[in-house]
Structure formats: structure tokens, C-alpha cells
Coordinates of C-alpha atoms and ligand atoms in Angstrom, one line a residue:
M105 CA 76.5 65.0 119.3
N106 CA 78.7 64.5 122.4
Y107 CA 82.7 64.6 122.4
A108 CA 83.1 60.9 122.0
D109 CA 80.8 60.7 119.1
V110 CA 82.6 63.6 117.3
L111 CA 86.0 61.7 117.9
K112 CA 84.7 58.5 116.6
H113 CA 83.1 60.2 113.5
L114 CA 86.7 62.0 112.8
A115 CA 88.5 58.6 113.2
E116 CA 86.0 57.0 110.8
Q117 CA 86.6 59.6 108.1
N118 CA 90.4 59.6 108.7
L119 CA 90.4 63.0 110.1
Y120 CA 91.4 62.2 113.5
R121 CA 94.5 64.3 114.6
R122 CA 97.2 62.9 116.8
L123 CA 100.1 64.5 118.4
T124 CA 103.5 63.1 117.8
N125 CA 106.5 63.7 120.1
V126 CA 109.2 65.6 118.3
R127 CA 112.4 67.0 119.5
I128 CA 113.9 69.3 116.9
I129 CA 117.6 69.2 116.2
D130 CA 117.5 71.9 113.6
S131 CA 115.2 72.7 110.7
S132 CA 116.4 69.6 108.7
R133 CA 116.6 67.0 111.6
A134 CA 114.5 65.8 114.5
I135 CA 114.2 63.1 117.0
V136 CA 110.9 61.0 116.5
D137 CA 110.2 57.9 118.5
G138 CA 113.7 58.0 119.9
R139 CA 115.4 58.1 116.5
E140 CA 116.9 60.7 114.2
V141 CA 114.8 61.4 111.1
I142 CA 114.9 63.9 108.2
L143 CA 112.4 66.7 109.1
L144 CA 110.3 68.0 106.2
C145 CA 107.8 70.1 108.2
S146 CA 109.4 72.9 109.8
N147 CA 108.7 76.4 109.1
D148 CA 112.1 77.6 110.3
Y149 CA 113.0 77.9 106.5
L150 CA 116.4 79.5 106.8
G151 CA 117.4 77.4 109.9
L152 CA 117.7 80.3 112.1
S153 CA 116.0 78.8 115.3
S154 CA 119.0 76.7 116.1
D155 CA 121.6 79.3 115.1
K156 CA 124.2 79.8 118.0
E157 CA 124.5 83.5 117.7
V158 CA 120.7 84.1 118.0
I159 CA 120.5 81.5 120.9
D160 CA 123.4 83.4 122.7
Y161 CA 122.0 86.9 122.1
A162 CA 118.5 85.9 123.2
T163 CA 119.7 84.7 126.6
S164 CA 122.7 86.9 127.2
E165 CA 120.7 89.5 129.4
L166 CA 118.2 87.5 130.6
S167 CA 116.7 88.8 133.8
N168 CA 113.2 87.3 133.4
I169 CA 111.4 84.7 131.4
S170 CA 108.5 86.9 130.7
Q171 CA 107.2 90.4 131.4
C172 CA 104.0 88.7 132.8
S173 CA 102.0 91.7 131.7
S174 CA 100.2 93.4 128.8
R175 CA 102.2 95.9 126.7
L176 CA 99.9 98.6 128.0
V177 CA 100.5 97.8 131.6
A178 CA 104.0 96.7 132.6
G179 CA 104.8 94.6 129.5
N180 CA 106.4 97.2 127.1
D181 CA 110.2 96.3 127.3
P182 CA 112.2 98.6 125.5
I183 CA 113.5 95.7 123.3
L184 CA 110.2 95.3 121.7
V185 CA 110.2 99.0 120.8
E186 CA 113.6 98.4 119.3
L187 CA 112.4 95.4 117.4
E188 CA 109.4 97.3 116.1
Q189 CA 111.7 100.0 114.5
R190 CA 113.9 97.2 112.9
L191 CA 110.8 95.6 111.6
A192 CA 109.2 98.7 110.3
E193 CA 112.7 99.5 108.5
H194 CA 112.5 96.0 107.3
K195 CA 109.2 96.5 105.7
A196 CA 109.8 99.9 104.6
M197 CA 106.6 101.0 106.4
E198 CA 106.1 103.8 109.0
R199 CA 105.5 101.5 111.9
A200 CA 105.2 97.9 113.3
L201 CA 103.4 96.5 116.1
V202 CA 104.5 93.2 117.7
Y203 CA 102.0 90.6 118.8
P204 CA 102.4 87.5 121.0
T205 CA 101.9 85.1 118.0
G206 CA 101.3 85.5 114.3
Y207 CA 97.8 84.2 114.9
M208 CA 97.0 86.9 117.2
A209 CA 98.2 89.5 114.7
S210 CA 96.1 88.1 112.1
L211 CA 93.1 88.2 114.5
A212 CA 93.9 92.1 114.5
I213 CA 92.1 92.3 111.2
A214 CA 88.9 92.0 113.2
A215 CA 89.7 95.3 114.8
L216 CA 90.4 97.1 111.4
A217 CA 86.7 96.3 110.2
D218 CA 83.3 96.6 111.8
E219 CA 79.8 95.8 111.0
H220 CA 79.8 98.6 108.4
S221 CA 82.7 97.1 106.5
I222 CA 83.0 94.6 103.7
I223 CA 85.8 92.2 103.5
Y224 CA 86.9 90.3 100.4
S225 CA 88.9 87.2 101.5
D226 CA 90.7 84.5 99.3
E227 CA 88.9 81.1 99.8
L228 CA 92.4 79.8 100.8
N229 CA 93.2 82.1 103.3
H230 CA 94.5 80.8 106.8
S231 CA 92.1 79.9 109.6
S232 CA 93.5 82.9 111.6
I233 CA 92.1 85.3 108.8
I234 CA 88.8 83.3 108.5
D235 CA 88.3 83.7 112.3
A236 CA 89.3 87.5 112.2
C237 CA 86.7 88.0 109.4
R238 CA 84.0 86.2 111.5
L239 CA 85.1 88.2 114.6
S240 CA 84.9 91.7 112.9
R241 CA 81.1 91.4 112.2
A242 CA 81.7 92.7 108.6
S243 CA 80.1 91.4 105.6
I244 CA 82.4 88.6 104.0
N245 CA 82.8 88.0 100.3
V246 CA 84.9 85.0 99.7
F247 CA 86.6 85.0 96.2
K248 CA 87.8 81.9 94.5
H249 CA 91.6 81.3 95.1
N250 CA 93.7 84.0 93.3
D251 CA 90.9 84.7 91.0
V252 CA 91.4 88.3 90.1
A253 CA 88.5 88.5 87.7
M254 CA 86.1 87.1 90.3
L255 CA 87.6 89.7 92.9
E256 CA 87.0 92.5 90.4
E257 CA 83.3 91.5 89.8
L258 CA 82.6 91.4 93.5
L259 CA 84.2 94.8 94.0
A260 CA 82.3 96.1 91.1
S261 CA 79.0 94.9 92.3
S262 CA 79.3 96.6 95.5
T263 CA 80.7 99.8 94.0
S264 CA 79.0 103.1 92.5
S265 CA 80.8 105.7 90.9
T266 CA 80.6 109.2 92.1
A267 CA 81.5 112.0 89.8
T268 CA 83.5 114.7 91.7
A269 CA 85.1 118.0 90.3
T270 CA 88.3 116.2 89.5
A271 CA 87.7 112.5 89.1
T272 CA 85.5 109.7 89.1
V273 CA 85.9 108.1 92.6
A274 CA 84.8 104.5 93.3
T275 CA 82.9 104.3 96.7
S276 CA 81.0 101.4 98.3
T277 CA 77.1 101.6 98.0
H278 CA 76.7 100.0 101.4
H279 CA 79.8 99.7 103.3
S280 CA 82.0 102.5 104.9
R281 CA 85.2 100.6 104.5
R282 CA 86.2 97.8 102.0
I283 CA 89.1 95.4 102.8
V284 CA 90.7 93.0 100.6
V285 CA 92.7 90.3 102.4
T286 CA 95.1 87.6 101.2
E287 CA 98.0 85.6 102.2
G288 CA 101.3 86.3 100.2
V289 CA 102.6 82.8 99.9
F290 CA 99.8 80.4 100.6
S291 CA 100.8 78.1 103.4
M292 CA 99.0 74.9 102.3
D293 CA 99.2 75.4 98.4
G294 CA 102.6 76.8 98.2
D295 CA 101.7 79.4 95.6
M296 CA 101.9 83.2 95.6
A297 CA 99.1 85.7 95.6
R298 CA 98.9 87.8 92.3
L299 CA 99.5 90.8 94.4
D300 CA 100.3 93.2 91.6
E301 CA 96.9 92.8 89.9
I302 CA 95.1 92.5 93.3
G303 CA 96.7 95.7 94.4
R304 CA 95.9 97.6 91.1
L305 CA 92.2 96.4 91.6
C306 CA 92.3 97.7 95.4
R307 CA 93.5 101.1 94.2
E308 CA 90.9 101.3 91.3
Y309 CA 88.0 100.3 93.8
N310 CA 89.2 102.2 96.9
A311 CA 89.7 99.2 98.9
M312 CA 92.3 98.7 101.8
L313 CA 94.8 95.8 101.0
I314 CA 96.0 93.5 103.8
V315 CA 98.5 90.9 103.2
D316 CA 99.3 88.1 105.6
D317 CA 102.9 87.1 104.4
A318 CA 103.8 84.7 107.2
H319 CA 105.4 82.3 104.8
G320 CA 106.9 84.8 102.4
D321 CA 108.5 87.3 104.6
F322 CA 112.2 87.3 105.2
I323 CA 112.6 85.2 101.9
Y324 CA 111.4 86.8 98.8
G325 CA 112.3 90.0 97.2
S326 CA 115.7 91.6 96.8
N327 CA 115.7 92.9 100.3
Y328 CA 113.8 89.9 101.6
R329 CA 110.9 92.2 102.4
G330 CA 108.7 89.2 101.4
T331 CA 106.0 88.5 98.6
T332 CA 104.8 92.0 98.3
E333 CA 108.5 93.3 97.4
Y334 CA 108.8 90.2 95.0
M335 CA 105.6 91.0 93.2
N336 CA 106.4 94.7 93.0
A337 CA 103.4 95.3 94.9
E338 CA 104.5 97.3 98.0
D339 CA 102.8 100.6 97.0
Y340 CA 99.4 98.8 96.9
V341 CA 99.7 97.3 100.5
D342 CA 98.2 99.1 103.4
V343 CA 98.8 96.5 106.1
I344 CA 101.2 93.6 106.3
I345 CA 100.8 90.9 108.8
S346 CA 103.5 88.5 109.5
S347 CA 104.8 85.8 111.8
M348 CA 108.3 85.7 113.4
S349 CA 108.0 81.8 113.8
K350 CA 108.6 80.9 110.3
A351 CA 111.6 82.1 108.2
L352 CA 112.9 84.4 111.1
G353 CA 113.1 81.2 113.2
C354 CA 111.8 82.9 116.4
F355 CA 108.4 83.4 117.9
G356 CA 105.6 86.0 117.7
G357 CA 103.8 88.1 115.1
Y358 CA 103.7 91.5 113.8
I359 CA 101.8 94.0 111.9
A360 CA 103.3 96.8 109.7
G361 CA 101.4 99.7 108.5
S362 CA 101.1 103.5 108.9
E363 CA 101.5 105.4 112.1
E364 CA 97.8 105.9 112.3
V365 CA 96.9 102.1 111.9
V366 CA 99.5 101.2 114.5
E367 CA 98.1 103.8 117.0
Y368 CA 94.6 102.5 116.2
L369 CA 95.6 98.8 116.9
I370 CA 97.1 99.8 120.1
N371 CA 93.8 101.2 121.1
R372 CA 91.5 98.9 119.5
S373 CA 93.1 95.5 118.9
R374 CA 91.8 93.0 121.5
T375 CA 94.6 90.6 120.8
F376 CA 97.2 93.2 121.5
I377 CA 95.5 94.9 124.6
Y378 CA 94.1 91.9 126.6
T379 CA 97.0 89.7 126.7
S380 CA 100.7 89.5 128.1
S381 CA 103.3 90.9 125.6
L382 CA 105.9 88.8 123.7
P383 CA 108.7 87.9 126.2
A384 CA 111.7 90.1 125.7
L385 CA 113.6 86.8 125.2
F386 CA 112.0 86.4 121.8
A387 CA 112.3 89.9 120.9
R388 CA 116.0 89.7 121.5
A389 CA 116.3 86.6 119.3
A390 CA 114.0 88.1 116.5
L391 CA 116.4 91.1 116.6
K392 CA 119.6 89.1 116.0
A393 CA 117.9 86.8 113.4
L394 CA 116.7 90.0 111.6
E395 CA 120.3 91.4 111.7
I396 CA 121.8 88.1 110.3
I397 CA 119.3 88.0 107.5
K398 CA 120.1 91.6 106.6
D399 CA 123.8 90.7 106.7
G400 CA 123.0 87.6 104.3
K401 CA 125.1 85.3 106.4
I402 CA 123.8 82.3 108.5
A403 CA 125.9 80.0 110.8
Y404 CA 125.0 76.4 110.4
D405 CA 124.5 74.4 113.6
G406 CA 126.4 71.2 113.7
D407 CA 129.1 72.6 111.6
K408 CA 130.0 75.4 113.7
N409 CA 132.5 77.3 111.3
K410 CA 130.5 77.0 108.3
K411 CA 129.0 80.3 107.2
I412 CA 127.0 80.3 104.0
L413 CA 126.0 83.5 102.0
H414 CA 122.5 84.2 101.3
P415 CA 120.4 81.4 103.1
Q416 CA 117.5 82.4 101.0
D417 CA 119.2 81.4 97.7
R418 CA 120.2 78.0 99.2
L419 CA 116.5 77.6 100.3
I420 CA 115.1 78.4 96.7
T421 CA 117.8 76.1 95.1
N422 CA 116.9 73.3 97.4
A423 CA 113.2 73.8 96.8
K424 CA 113.7 73.8 93.1
M425 CA 115.9 70.6 93.4
L426 CA 113.3 68.6 95.3
R427 CA 110.1 70.0 93.3
E428 CA 111.9 69.1 90.0
A429 CA 112.8 65.5 91.3
L430 CA 109.2 64.9 92.7
A431 CA 107.8 66.2 89.4
R432 CA 110.0 63.9 87.5
E433 CA 108.8 61.0 89.5
G434 CA 105.2 61.7 88.3
F435 CA 103.8 63.6 91.6
N436 CA 101.1 66.0 91.4
L437 CA 102.6 69.1 93.0
K438 CA 101.0 72.5 93.7
G439 CA 102.5 75.9 93.9
S440 CA 105.9 77.1 93.0
T441 CA 107.6 78.0 96.3
H442 CA 109.8 76.4 99.0
I443 CA 106.4 74.9 100.3
I444 CA 105.9 71.8 98.2
P445 CA 102.5 70.3 98.6
V446 CA 102.4 66.7 97.2
L447 CA 98.8 66.0 96.3
I448 CA 97.5 62.7 97.4
G449 CA 93.8 63.2 97.5
D450 CA 92.4 60.4 99.8
E451 CA 92.8 61.3 103.3
K452 CA 93.4 57.4 104.5
V453 CA 96.1 57.2 101.6
A454 CA 97.8 60.4 102.8
L455 CA 97.8 59.0 106.3
E456 CA 99.5 55.8 105.0
F457 CA 102.0 57.9 103.1
A458 CA 103.2 59.8 105.9
D459 CA 103.5 56.6 108.0
M460 CA 105.5 55.0 105.3
L461 CA 108.0 57.9 105.0
L462 CA 108.5 57.8 108.8
K463 CA 109.4 54.1 108.5
H464 CA 112.1 55.2 106.1
G465 CA 113.3 58.0 108.5
I466 CA 111.4 61.0 107.0
F467 CA 109.1 63.0 109.1
A468 CA 106.4 65.0 107.0
Q469 CA 102.7 65.5 107.8
A470 CA 99.7 64.4 106.1
I471 CA 97.4 67.8 105.7
R472 CA 93.7 66.9 105.7
Y473 CA 90.3 68.4 106.0
P474 CA 89.5 71.1 107.3
T475 CA 92.8 72.6 106.8
V476 CA 92.4 71.8 103.0
A477 CA 89.3 70.8 101.1
R478 CA 88.0 67.2 101.4
G479 CA 89.5 64.8 99.0
S480 CA 92.6 66.9 98.4
A481 CA 94.7 65.7 101.2
R482 CA 98.5 66.1 100.8
I483 CA 101.9 65.7 102.2
R484 CA 103.1 69.3 102.8
V485 CA 106.8 69.2 102.4
S486 CA 108.7 72.2 103.6
V487 CA 112.3 72.2 102.4
T488 CA 114.8 74.5 104.4
A489 CA 118.1 76.1 103.7
L490 CA 119.8 73.2 105.9
H491 CA 118.8 70.3 103.8
D492 CA 121.7 69.1 101.8
E493 CA 121.8 67.7 98.3
D494 CA 122.3 64.1 99.4
T495 CA 119.3 64.3 101.8
L496 CA 117.2 65.7 99.1
K497 CA 117.9 62.9 96.8
Y498 CA 117.3 60.4 99.4
V499 CA 114.0 62.0 100.1
A500 CA 113.0 62.0 96.4
D501 CA 113.9 58.1 96.2
V502 CA 111.8 57.4 99.3
F503 CA 108.8 59.4 97.9
S504 CA 109.1 57.6 94.7
M505 CA 109.2 54.1 96.4
V506 CA 106.1 54.9 98.6
G507 CA 104.3 56.6 95.6
K508 CA 104.7 53.4 93.7
D509 CA 103.6 51.1 96.5
L510 CA 100.4 53.2 97.0
N511 CA 99.7 53.4 93.2
L512 CA 100.0 57.0 93.0
I513 CA 102.6 57.3 90.4
Ligands
PLP183 C1 99.3 82.4 106.8 C2 99.3 82.4 108.3 N1 99.1 83.3 109.1 C3 99.2 83.2 110.4 C4 99.9 82.2 111.1 C5 100.0 82.1 112.6 O1 101.4 82.2 112.9 P1 101.9 81.8 114.2 O2 102.4 80.5 114.1 O3 103.1 82.7 114.5 O4 100.9 82.0 115.1 C6 100.1 81.0 110.2 C7 100.7 79.8 110.8 O5 100.9 78.7 110.2 C8 100.0 81.1 108.9 O6 100.1 80.0 108.0

């Protein structure tokens, strides 16, 4: 097939992707086609990306736009080292390592495995994890989404028990390293991994546990350490991957783990070694955003003097309010978190739904195959701490009207 044929085929199947010009005002508002609309697809869940303190701090000592070099050559700005210390403290892990993007941090999983390893991966894991699995050359076992029983079956079937003087130790029959990898909050289904149970299995079967918590980090848990803290699973987790371009409102990715894992990645992770470092500008922004999160205060842009306590609480309250309103209208919703997937099913109808929302001043994306399974297209609604009650009521009303027009409810 040539490129034109592929594009034609995609269009026929309602799977063609188009870029929309969007100028973000803050995480709740944007300019689309020259007019202000309600934004329902930002991952800036706490509204930090437009925070004035963050912007001022990021740009205050700006002497260059970028280090224009790999960390291992001339790119290791001390601000990155400081950020890594703060991120390691945030995660209560020995060390952290910053990557230029969350995608590149996820790809580092490839370095943690090799052709002698076996990786157990949740079927709904993000594409960056799928790509990392492929790059690693490890054997891959995909388990059904959050299916702990299936994961146990897979772990057990590749395990033999070896009696030692003190204990019975589970070891892999064929593989030198076993790795279980899952997201924390699933980006397209908005549910949480059963990390406590998965963690216990990893311990029992002597497998390493890697969690990509791009969407739960800085939100969940009493110290905002993410899904692992919220699920009481921190002791089971060996490596955490996260993004700074979601709730932290900045840019870049990072990995937290042991001293040994981080030193290993510095020496072996191709997406760390062979690319330019995260610009110091973003590292400064992330440091300030992290400080604000730890303080529990966020300044609202647009209402300069308004400070709110615990934006995470506000985010959860907003998500609950909108989830309940949409469920009352009869929509089929997935998950339980601040990511609210409104299931539509048919790809064409999902596109029509998004178009109709935009006509009513709401910008939300129709998510289709291959990001989600065929026939399970959805509108992925992400609420943020900056949406207010009236806006969310309006959103629920418009969803209801469009849902009725399209015979979905
Ligand atoms: C689970 C998960 N991991 C990694 C990434 C990539 O993060 P970034 O946007 O920082 O590259 C995403 C982005 O959506 C994601 O959802």
C-alpha cells in the first residue's frame, strides 16, 4: 500500500487524524477557530502550566533556551540534579533521573530488560510501554486489563520452585529477569491498576514491578506521590516512570528507583544517552510546580489574588461532580478517576459527538482505534482543578443534548 491508499483507507474507516489549532489559555479554556471554548482535554490537571509563579521562576534566570547537548556531554545543568533530588524525595525513592519526555522515560524500560527477560504487560498499557517492550527483545506476555488472576497464571506457568536451605524461592524456568509493567491510572480508561494485588504477586513470584504513573502522579495519595501511594503499594514497586507534562503542568519525564537502577540507566538507556537534555527552563518550572504542590497552594490565573488550598481536592470534587452528572444522564462511563471516558462505540458517531460539542463551545477529543480498541471509541473528558461548577453544569447539559440527538442516551 502506498501512503495515499493508507490515508484513504483511514478516512473510510473514520480513523483519519487531523490537527486542530488550539491556543491554550489555561487548563480549562482555549481558543479554537478564533473563539474561546471550554477545554476538556488538557492533562494539566491542577492548572499549574499557566501559574504565574511557575512561569516567573522558570524564566527568571534564563541564560539559554536549551543546553543543546546530551546530559553526558554538556547538558547536565545543576538545576536538573536539584530537580532529581526533589523528585526522588517526592517519590520517597533513592534516586530519580530526568528524561526529555515521559515517552522517552517509558522507552527506558527497554534498557531494563534484554532477550533473556520476560515482560508481563497489561493489555491497555500506553503505546510508549508497548514500544519499549518491543525494543527490549524480551519475551512479552500480555495479560487482560487488570486481571490479577491471569497475571498469576502467567507468572506461575513460567516459574519453578527451588527449595533452598531457608525458603522456597520462585525462579523463572527460562528467563533471567521477570518484569511486570502497568500504568497507575490508565490514560484512556481512567481506572487504577490493582497495584496492591499486583505488587504482592510480584513479590511472591520474584518479579520486578514497573509502574508508569504519568496520570496519577502529583494527584493521588496523602503526599501526592501517586497511585502507588494511594493503593498502599509503594513497598512493592521497583521502578516508577512518570511525566512532568500532566499534573505538574510542565514538560519532560522522569524515572525513580534505586541508586543502582539509575546508575544503570545513565550507562545503558539509549533515550537518556543519545538525545539532548531537558532544557533547564523546564527543570526550573518543574521545581517551582513541585514546591507549590508540596505547599498545597496554587494561584489561579485570571483571578490573580485567588489562592486555593489543595487543588487535588478540587480536581477530585470536580471529577466526581461531572461523573455523577453524566451518569445520571445515562452515559456509559469508564473508570473512577479525573479522566472520564464517555463511551460512544462507533468511530463515526464519536467524531460527530466531538464536532457537536465544539459547536456548543466545548473542545473534547474523540479517541479512536488504535489508541483504544476498534468499536470502543470514546470522548475522553479530562476535568481539571480550574473548571468551576457552572462550567461543569453547562458541560453536562450539552453532553445530554448531544447524546440525545445522536440516540446514545
Ligand atoms: C501512561 C503514559 N505514559 C507516558 C506518556 C508520555 O508522556 P509525555 O507526554 O511526557 O511524553 C503518556 C502520555 O500521554 C502516558 O499517558
